[in-house]
Amino acid sequence: MKLRNDFITEIQHLNGKKVILTIVQITQETHPLGPIGYMMMGAEQTNLISKADNEYKGQNGVQEIEAEMELINVDGGYRLIFIADNYECNCIEIFRPEPPMIIKGIDMSLWWSYHPLNQNEINQLDLLKDKYSPSNSTIEGDCHPIREVFVNGIRHGK
C-alpha cells in the first residue's frame, strides 16, 4: 500500500485541504500494451469506466473531482482518502498494493475505491474526522486498478 515517497512529499502540504483529484482510468490509450492490453482486460473494463464516468461526470475515463484530502499512514506507507460532498459515492480511496505491477517499465499498481462514506473511513481520519458523518446512500461504488492519479496537477507516476 505504499504510494511513491516523492509523490507523498510533493502533496503533503495539501493534507486536510480541498484539492482537485484527477483519476485516469486504464483505456486503450493509457494501457502500456495499447489496445491489445486493454482488450485483454475484457469488456468489464469498459463497464467500469462507464460506471465511473457516470458517477463523477467524467469523460473518456478521466474523472476530475473537487474533494478534501487526507493522508492515511498504513504499514509504513500511505493511502489517500478524498471526501467529495457533491457525489453519492463521496468517499474515494487511492492505494497501491505491494508488490507493484510493472508492465513495460510503467507502474500499473494504482487502485481506487469509491463508495459512500462510512463510519470505518471516518474512524481512520484525523484532520477531517469531525467534519463528516456517514452517508445515507445505498448506492454501491467499485474498486479497481487505475492508470494514474493527479492531486492538484501533481502526478503519482513519473
mmCIF file of C-alpha atoms in Angstrom, residues 37-133:
data_model
loop_
_atom_site.group_PDB
_atom_site.id
_atom_site.type_symbol
_atom_site.label_atom_id
_atom_site.label_comp_id
_atom_site.label_asym_id
_atom_site.label_seq_id
_atom_site.Cartn_x
_atom_site.Cartn_y
_atom_site.Cartn_z
ATOM 1 C CA GLY A 37 -3.611 -4.840 -23.427
ATOM 2 C CA TYR A 38 -6.933 -3.105 -22.963
ATOM 3 C CA MET A 39 -8.772 -5.853 -24.875
ATOM 4 C CA MET A 40 -7.100 -8.464 -22.654
ATOM 5 C CA MET A 41 -8.742 -6.778 -19.657
ATOM 6 C CA GLY A 42 -12.114 -7.637 -21.180
ATOM 7 C CA ALA A 43 -15.456 -5.907 -21.541
ATOM 8 C CA GLU A 44 -15.660 -5.430 -17.780
ATOM 9 C CA GLN A 45 -13.075 -2.632 -18.023
ATOM 10 C CA THR A 46 -15.326 -0.701 -20.418
ATOM 11 C CA ASN A 47 -18.193 -1.107 -17.941
ATOM 12 C CA LEU A 48 -16.023 0.061 -15.018
ATOM 13 C CA ILE A 49 -15.007 3.188 -16.933
ATOM 14 C CA SER A 50 -18.591 3.933 -17.937
ATOM 15 C CA LYS A 51 -19.830 3.496 -14.355
ATOM 16 C CA ALA A 52 -17.144 5.865 -13.002
ATOM 17 C CA ASP A 53 -17.759 8.396 -15.804
ATOM 18 C CA ASN A 54 -21.464 8.384 -14.912
ATOM 19 C CA GLU A 55 -20.882 8.736 -11.165
ATOM 20 C CA TYR A 56 -18.349 11.565 -11.438
ATOM 21 C CA LYS A 57 -19.423 13.180 -14.714
ATOM 22 C CA GLY A 58 -16.117 12.124 -16.263
ATOM 23 C CA GLN A 59 -15.267 11.788 -19.925
ATOM 24 C CA ASN A 60 -13.358 9.034 -21.687
ATOM 25 C CA GLY A 61 -12.138 7.505 -18.448
ATOM 26 C CA VAL A 62 -10.929 10.722 -16.807
ATOM 27 C CA GLN A 63 -12.642 11.976 -13.670
ATOM 28 C CA GLU A 64 -11.863 15.380 -12.216
ATOM 29 C CA ILE A 65 -13.271 15.735 -8.710
ATOM 30 C CA GLU A 66 -13.097 18.530 -6.144
ATOM 31 C CA ALA A 67 -12.620 16.919 -2.733
ATOM 32 C CA GLU A 68 -10.947 17.234 0.646
ATOM 33 C CA MET A 69 -7.901 15.011 1.039
ATOM 34 C CA GLU A 70 -6.338 13.225 3.984
ATOM 35 C CA LEU A 71 -3.149 11.144 4.015
ATOM 36 C CA ILE A 72 -3.608 7.918 5.981
ATOM 37 C CA ASN A 73 -0.450 6.248 7.313
ATOM 38 C CA VAL A 74 -0.623 2.458 6.904
ATOM 39 C CA ASP A 75 2.135 -0.119 7.316
ATOM 40 C CA GLY A 76 4.979 2.337 6.767
ATOM 41 C CA GLY A 77 3.343 3.855 3.698
ATOM 42 C CA TYR A 78 0.314 5.942 2.822
ATOM 43 C CA ARG A 79 -3.027 5.737 1.125
ATOM 44 C CA LEU A 80 -5.251 8.687 0.379
ATOM 45 C CA ILE A 81 -8.853 9.335 1.310
ATOM 46 C CA PHE A 82 -10.804 12.012 -0.532
ATOM 47 C CA ILE A 83 -14.252 13.193 0.509
ATOM 48 C CA ALA A 84 -16.356 14.790 -2.222
ATOM 49 C CA ASP A 85 -19.703 16.031 -0.922
ATOM 50 C CA ASN A 86 -21.203 16.576 -4.387
ATOM 51 C CA TYR A 87 -21.487 12.844 -5.164
ATOM 52 C CA GLU A 88 -23.346 9.870 -3.725
ATOM 53 C CA CYS A 89 -20.086 7.904 -3.769
ATOM 54 C CA ASN A 90 -18.490 10.657 -1.732
ATOM 55 C CA CYS A 91 -15.515 8.660 -0.406
ATOM 56 C CA ILE A 92 -12.603 7.897 -2.724
ATOM 57 C CA GLU A 93 -9.541 5.957 -1.630
ATOM 58 C CA ILE A 94 -6.299 5.709 -3.597
ATOM 59 C CA PHE A 95 -3.842 2.970 -2.729
ATOM 60 C CA ARG A 96 -1.033 0.930 -4.227
ATOM 61 C CA PRO A 97 -0.796 -2.763 -3.299
ATOM 62 C CA GLU A 98 2.596 -4.406 -2.819
ATOM 63 C CA PRO A 99 4.414 -5.615 -4.777
ATOM 64 C CA PRO A 100 3.896 -3.109 -7.585
ATOM 65 C CA MET A 101 2.874 -4.379 -11.021
ATOM 66 C CA ILE A 102 5.201 -3.050 -13.710
ATOM 67 C CA ILE A 103 4.360 -3.509 -17.426
ATOM 68 C CA LYS A 104 6.928 -2.364 -19.986
ATOM 69 C CA GLY A 105 8.562 -0.182 -17.328
ATOM 70 C CA ILE A 106 5.259 1.523 -16.423
ATOM 71 C CA ASP A 107 3.862 1.214 -12.898
ATOM 72 C CA MET A 108 0.301 -0.125 -13.215
ATOM 73 C CA SER A 109 -0.179 -0.646 -9.460
ATOM 74 C CA LEU A 110 -2.565 2.161 -8.511
ATOM 75 C CA TRP A 111 -6.081 1.262 -7.410
ATOM 76 C CA TRP A 112 -9.054 3.310 -6.374
ATOM 77 C CA SER A 113 -12.142 2.550 -4.386
ATOM 78 C CA TYR A 114 -15.179 4.783 -4.444
ATOM 79 C CA HIS A 115 -18.265 4.382 -2.301
ATOM 80 C CA PRO A 116 -20.491 6.257 0.154
ATOM 81 C CA LEU A 117 -18.554 7.442 3.217
ATOM 82 C CA ASN A 118 -18.995 5.079 6.143
ATOM 83 C CA GLN A 119 -18.026 5.112 9.799
ATOM 84 C CA ASN A 120 -14.974 2.905 9.163
ATOM 85 C CA GLU A 121 -13.391 5.601 6.966
ATOM 86 C CA ILE A 122 -14.347 8.357 9.392
ATOM 87 C CA ASN A 123 -12.612 6.433 12.196
ATOM 88 C CA GLN A 124 -9.392 6.416 10.133
ATOM 89 C CA LEU A 125 -9.415 10.175 9.624
ATOM 90 C CA ASP A 126 -7.598 12.636 11.827
ATOM 91 C CA LEU A 127 -7.828 16.117 10.270
ATOM 92 C CA LEU A 128 -11.262 15.682 8.668
ATOM 93 C CA LYS A 129 -12.851 13.375 11.270
ATOM 94 C CA ASP A 130 -15.172 15.965 12.820
ATOM 95 C CA LYS A 131 -16.331 17.474 9.514
ATOM 96 C CA TYR A 132 -18.214 14.455 8.151
ATOM 97 C CA SER A 133 -20.809 11.899 9.122
#
